[in-house]
CSV table of C-alpha atoms in Angstrom, one decimal:
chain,number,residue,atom,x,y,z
G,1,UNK,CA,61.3,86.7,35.4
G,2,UNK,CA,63.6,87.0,38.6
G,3,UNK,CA,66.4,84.1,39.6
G,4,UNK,CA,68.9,83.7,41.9
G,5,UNK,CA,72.1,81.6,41.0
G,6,UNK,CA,74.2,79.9,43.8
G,7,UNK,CA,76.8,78.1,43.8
G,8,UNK,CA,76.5,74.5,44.5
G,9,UNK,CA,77.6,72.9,47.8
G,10,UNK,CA,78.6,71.1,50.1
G,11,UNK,CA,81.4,73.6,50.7
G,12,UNK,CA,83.7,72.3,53.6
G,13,UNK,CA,86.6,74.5,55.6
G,14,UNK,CA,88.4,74.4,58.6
G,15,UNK,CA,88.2,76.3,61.0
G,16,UNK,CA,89.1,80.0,60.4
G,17,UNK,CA,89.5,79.6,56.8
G,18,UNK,CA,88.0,82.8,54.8
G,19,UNK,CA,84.5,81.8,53.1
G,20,UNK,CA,83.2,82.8,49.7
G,21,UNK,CA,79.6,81.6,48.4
G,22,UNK,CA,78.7,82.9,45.1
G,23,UNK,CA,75.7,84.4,44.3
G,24,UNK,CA,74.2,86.5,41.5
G,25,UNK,CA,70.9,87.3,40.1
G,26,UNK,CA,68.7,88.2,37.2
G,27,UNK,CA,66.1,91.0,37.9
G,28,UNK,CA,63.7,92.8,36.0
G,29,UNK,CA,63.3,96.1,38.6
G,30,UNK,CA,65.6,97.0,41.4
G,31,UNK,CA,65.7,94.2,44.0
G,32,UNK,CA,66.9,94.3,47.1
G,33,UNK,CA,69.2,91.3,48.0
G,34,UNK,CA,69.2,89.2,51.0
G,35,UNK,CA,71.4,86.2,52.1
G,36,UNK,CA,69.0,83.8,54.6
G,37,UNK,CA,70.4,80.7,57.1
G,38,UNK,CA,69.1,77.7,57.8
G,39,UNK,CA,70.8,76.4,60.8
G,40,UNK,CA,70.5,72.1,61.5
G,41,UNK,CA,66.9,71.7,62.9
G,42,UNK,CA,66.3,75.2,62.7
G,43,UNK,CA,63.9,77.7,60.9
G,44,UNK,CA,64.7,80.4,58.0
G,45,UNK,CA,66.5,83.1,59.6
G,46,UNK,CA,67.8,86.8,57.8
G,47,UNK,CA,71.3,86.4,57.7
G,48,UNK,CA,71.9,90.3,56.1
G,49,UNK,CA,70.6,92.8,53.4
G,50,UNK,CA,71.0,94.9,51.1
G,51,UNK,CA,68.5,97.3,49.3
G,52,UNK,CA,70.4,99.3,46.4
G,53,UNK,CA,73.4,99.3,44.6
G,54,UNK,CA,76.8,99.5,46.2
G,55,UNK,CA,75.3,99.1,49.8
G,56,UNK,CA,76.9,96.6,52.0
G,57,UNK,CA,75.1,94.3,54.3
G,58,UNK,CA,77.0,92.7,57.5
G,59,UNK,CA,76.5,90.5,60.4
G,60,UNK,CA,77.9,88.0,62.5
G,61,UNK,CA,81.1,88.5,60.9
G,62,UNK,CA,79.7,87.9,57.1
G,63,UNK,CA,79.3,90.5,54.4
G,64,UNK,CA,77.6,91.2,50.7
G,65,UNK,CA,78.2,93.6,48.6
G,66,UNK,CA,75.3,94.5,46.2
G,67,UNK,CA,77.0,94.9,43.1
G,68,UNK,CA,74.9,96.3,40.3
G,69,UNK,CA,77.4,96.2,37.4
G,70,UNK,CA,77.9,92.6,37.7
G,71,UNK,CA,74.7,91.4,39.5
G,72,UNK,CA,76.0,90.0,42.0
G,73,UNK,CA,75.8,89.5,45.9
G,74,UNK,CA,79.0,87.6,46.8
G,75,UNK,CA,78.7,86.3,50.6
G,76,UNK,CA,82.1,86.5,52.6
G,77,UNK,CA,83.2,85.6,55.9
G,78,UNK,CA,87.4,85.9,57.0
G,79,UNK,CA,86.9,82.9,59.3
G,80,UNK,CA,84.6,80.5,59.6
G,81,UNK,CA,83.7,78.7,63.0
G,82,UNK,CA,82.2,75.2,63.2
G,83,UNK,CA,78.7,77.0,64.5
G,84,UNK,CA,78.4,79.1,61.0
G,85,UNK,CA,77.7,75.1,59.7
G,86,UNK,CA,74.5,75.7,57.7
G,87,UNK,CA,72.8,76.2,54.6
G,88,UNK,CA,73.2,79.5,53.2
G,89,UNK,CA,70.3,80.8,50.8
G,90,UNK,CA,70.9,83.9,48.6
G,91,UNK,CA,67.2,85.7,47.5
G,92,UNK,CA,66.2,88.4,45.9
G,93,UNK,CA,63.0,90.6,46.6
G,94,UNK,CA,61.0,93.1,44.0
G,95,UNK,CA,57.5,94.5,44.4
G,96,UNK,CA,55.0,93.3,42.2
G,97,UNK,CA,51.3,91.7,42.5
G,98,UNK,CA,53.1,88.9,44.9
G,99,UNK,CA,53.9,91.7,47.5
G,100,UNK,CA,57.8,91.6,48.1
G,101,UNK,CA,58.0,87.8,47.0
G,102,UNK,CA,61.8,86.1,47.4
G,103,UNK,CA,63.3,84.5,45.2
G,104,UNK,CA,66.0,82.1,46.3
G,105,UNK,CA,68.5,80.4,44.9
G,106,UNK,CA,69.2,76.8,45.5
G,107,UNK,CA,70.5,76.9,48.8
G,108,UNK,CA,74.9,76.4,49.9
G,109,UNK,CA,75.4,73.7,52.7
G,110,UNK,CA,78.2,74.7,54.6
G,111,UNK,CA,80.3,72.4,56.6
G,112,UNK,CA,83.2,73.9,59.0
G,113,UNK,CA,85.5,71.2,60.8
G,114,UNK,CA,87.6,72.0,63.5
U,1,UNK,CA,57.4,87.9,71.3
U,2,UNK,CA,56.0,85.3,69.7
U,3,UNK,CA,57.1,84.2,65.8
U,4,UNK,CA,55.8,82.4,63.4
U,5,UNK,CA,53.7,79.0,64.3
U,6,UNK,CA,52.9,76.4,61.8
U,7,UNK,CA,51.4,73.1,62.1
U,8,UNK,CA,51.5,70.2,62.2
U,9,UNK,CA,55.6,70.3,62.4
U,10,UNK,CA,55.6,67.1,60.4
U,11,UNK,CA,52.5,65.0,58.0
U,12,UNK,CA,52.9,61.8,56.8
U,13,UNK,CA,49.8,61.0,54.6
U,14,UNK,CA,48.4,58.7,51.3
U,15,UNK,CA,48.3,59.6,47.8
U,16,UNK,CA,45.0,61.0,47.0
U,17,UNK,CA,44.2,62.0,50.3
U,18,UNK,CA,43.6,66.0,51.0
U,19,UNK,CA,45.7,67.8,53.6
U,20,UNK,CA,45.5,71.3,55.9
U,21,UNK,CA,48.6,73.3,56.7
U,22,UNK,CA,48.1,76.1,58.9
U,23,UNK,CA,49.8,79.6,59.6
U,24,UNK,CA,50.1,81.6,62.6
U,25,UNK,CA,51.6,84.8,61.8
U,26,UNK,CA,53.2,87.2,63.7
U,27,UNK,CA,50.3,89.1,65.6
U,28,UNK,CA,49.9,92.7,63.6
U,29,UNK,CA,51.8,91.2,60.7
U,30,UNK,CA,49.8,92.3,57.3
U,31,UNK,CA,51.5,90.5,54.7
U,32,UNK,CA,51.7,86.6,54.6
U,33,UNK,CA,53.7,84.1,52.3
U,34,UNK,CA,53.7,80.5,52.0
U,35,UNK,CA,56.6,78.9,50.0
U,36,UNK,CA,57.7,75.2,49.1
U,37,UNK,CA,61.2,73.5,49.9
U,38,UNK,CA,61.6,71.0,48.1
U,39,UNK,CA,64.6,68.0,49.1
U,40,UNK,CA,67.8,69.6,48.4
U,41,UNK,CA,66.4,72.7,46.4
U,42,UNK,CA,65.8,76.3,46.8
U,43,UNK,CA,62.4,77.9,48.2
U,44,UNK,CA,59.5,78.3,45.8
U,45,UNK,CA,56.6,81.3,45.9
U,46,UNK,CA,53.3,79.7,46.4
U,47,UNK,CA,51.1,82.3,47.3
U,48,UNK,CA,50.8,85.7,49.3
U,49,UNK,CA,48.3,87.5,51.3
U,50,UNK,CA,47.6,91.5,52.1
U,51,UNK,CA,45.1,91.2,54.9
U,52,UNK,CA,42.7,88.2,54.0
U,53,UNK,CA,43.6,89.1,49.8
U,54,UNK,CA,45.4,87.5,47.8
U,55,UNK,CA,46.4,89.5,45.2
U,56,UNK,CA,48.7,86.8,42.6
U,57,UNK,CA,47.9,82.9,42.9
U,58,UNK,CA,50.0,82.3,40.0
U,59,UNK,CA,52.5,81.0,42.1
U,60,UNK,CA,50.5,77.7,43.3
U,61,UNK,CA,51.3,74.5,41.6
U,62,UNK,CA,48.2,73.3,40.2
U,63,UNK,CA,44.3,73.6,40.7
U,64,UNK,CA,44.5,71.1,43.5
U,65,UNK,CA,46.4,73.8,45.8
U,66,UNK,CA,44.3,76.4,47.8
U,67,UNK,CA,45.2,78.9,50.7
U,68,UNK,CA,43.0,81.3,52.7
U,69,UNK,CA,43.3,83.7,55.3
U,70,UNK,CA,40.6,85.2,57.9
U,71,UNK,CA,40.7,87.3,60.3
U,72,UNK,CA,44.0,88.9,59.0
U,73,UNK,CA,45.3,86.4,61.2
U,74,UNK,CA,45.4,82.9,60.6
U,75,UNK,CA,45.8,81.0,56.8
U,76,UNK,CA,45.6,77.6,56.1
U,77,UNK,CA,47.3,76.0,52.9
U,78,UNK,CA,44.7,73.4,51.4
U,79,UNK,CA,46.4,70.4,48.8
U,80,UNK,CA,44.1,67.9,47.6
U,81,UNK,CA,44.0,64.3,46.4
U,82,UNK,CA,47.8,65.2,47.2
U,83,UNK,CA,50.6,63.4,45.0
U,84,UNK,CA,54.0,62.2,45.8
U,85,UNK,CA,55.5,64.9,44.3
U,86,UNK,CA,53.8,67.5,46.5
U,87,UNK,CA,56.4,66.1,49.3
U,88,UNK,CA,58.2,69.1,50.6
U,89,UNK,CA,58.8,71.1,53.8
U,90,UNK,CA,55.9,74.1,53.7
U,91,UNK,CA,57.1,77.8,54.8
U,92,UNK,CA,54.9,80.6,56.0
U,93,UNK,CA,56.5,83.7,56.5
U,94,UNK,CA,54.8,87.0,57.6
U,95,UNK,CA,56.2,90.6,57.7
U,96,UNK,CA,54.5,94.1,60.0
U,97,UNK,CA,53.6,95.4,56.2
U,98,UNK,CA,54.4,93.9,52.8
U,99,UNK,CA,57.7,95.6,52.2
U,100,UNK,CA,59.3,95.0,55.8
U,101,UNK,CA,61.4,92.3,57.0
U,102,UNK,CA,60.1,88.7,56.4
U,103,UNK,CA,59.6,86.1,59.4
U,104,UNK,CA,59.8,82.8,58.9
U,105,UNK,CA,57.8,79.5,60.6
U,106,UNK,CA,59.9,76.2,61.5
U,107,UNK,CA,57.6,75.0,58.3
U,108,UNK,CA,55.5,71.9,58.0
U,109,UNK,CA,57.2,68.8,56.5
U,110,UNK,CA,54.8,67.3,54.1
U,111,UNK,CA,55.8,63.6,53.2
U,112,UNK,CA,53.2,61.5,50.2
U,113,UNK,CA,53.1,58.1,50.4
């Protein structure tokens, strides 16, 4: 079956330091990739996507690369402001009789102190 | 426009007693989800809808778990004699047709006692 593999937080910068949150998968068919945030108090929201190999998603400053060869979906950000404080989800979607099901990881909790 | 609804925002209720989660999904939205957060761990599949269908139960957790949808509108999530370890915060998430963008609700947390 499908999983998503994060690593494990809390991760904790300062200010404007560059962010990396690893994430890689194991798929059966050709998923698309997706990183999600959960902001404090806040609902699910799509952070950015990706649907086939090599493309890159971006957004608010932070980017994944789907990466086929090595099945991964690596989120990045140059530099981090106290607002991007969150937990980060990495998921993965493929069709199947569940519709376009995610599967998520275990969630990253960022902190970022100024 | 509108997003996602669910309610109650929060439950507090006894072992062994039943509970009702309910979904408002994004008017026009086909496809529905519900998924399980458990304390300090990923999301989990329960169940989706096409319409009122629900193609793959697989997902729920046990016999005591039931979800419908009417109206290609409105679902409600259905746990009985519920059990401490059914604790979690409940997400529905809806999307215009199965393979387009998923919304997510601010989720219902579910606490046993």
């Amino acid at each position: 079956g499908n999983s998503v593999t994060q690593m494990e937080g809390p991760v904790t910068l300062s200010e404007e330091a560059f962010l990396t949150i690893n994430c890689t998968y194991t798929a059966t068919g050709y998923p698309s990739l997706f990183w999600y945030v959960q902001y404090p108090g806040e609902g699910l929201q799509l952070l950015l996507k990706a649907t086939k190999a090599d493309d890159k998603g971006s957004n608010k400053g932070f980017e994944a690369t789907y990466r086929k060869e090595t099945t991964s979906f690596h989120l990045e950000k140059g530099s981090v402001q106290v607002s991007d404080s969150a937990v980060y989800f990495c998921a993965l979607s493929d069709w199947n009789n569940a519709g376009n099901m995610l599967t998520f990881g275990g969630g990253t909790r960022l902190m970022v102190k100024p | 426009g509108a997003g996602v609804s669910q309610s109650p925002s929060n439950k507090v209720t006894e072992k062994g007693k039943d509970v009702e989660l309910r979904c408002d999904p994004i008017s026009g939205h086909t496809a529905l989800y519900w998924y399980r957060q458990r304390l300090g761990q990923g999301l989990e599949f329960l169940i989706y809808f096409q319409g009122n269908s629900a193609p793959d139960k697989s997902g729920l957790p046990s016999d005591r778990f039931s979800a419908e949808r009417t109206g290609e509108s409105v679902s409600t999530l259905t746990i009985q004699r519920t059990q401490q370890e059914d604790s979690a915060v409940y997400l529905c998430a809806s999307s215009l047709e199965p393979s387009y963008e998923q919304y997510f609700g601010p989720g219902t947390r579910l606490t046993v006692t």
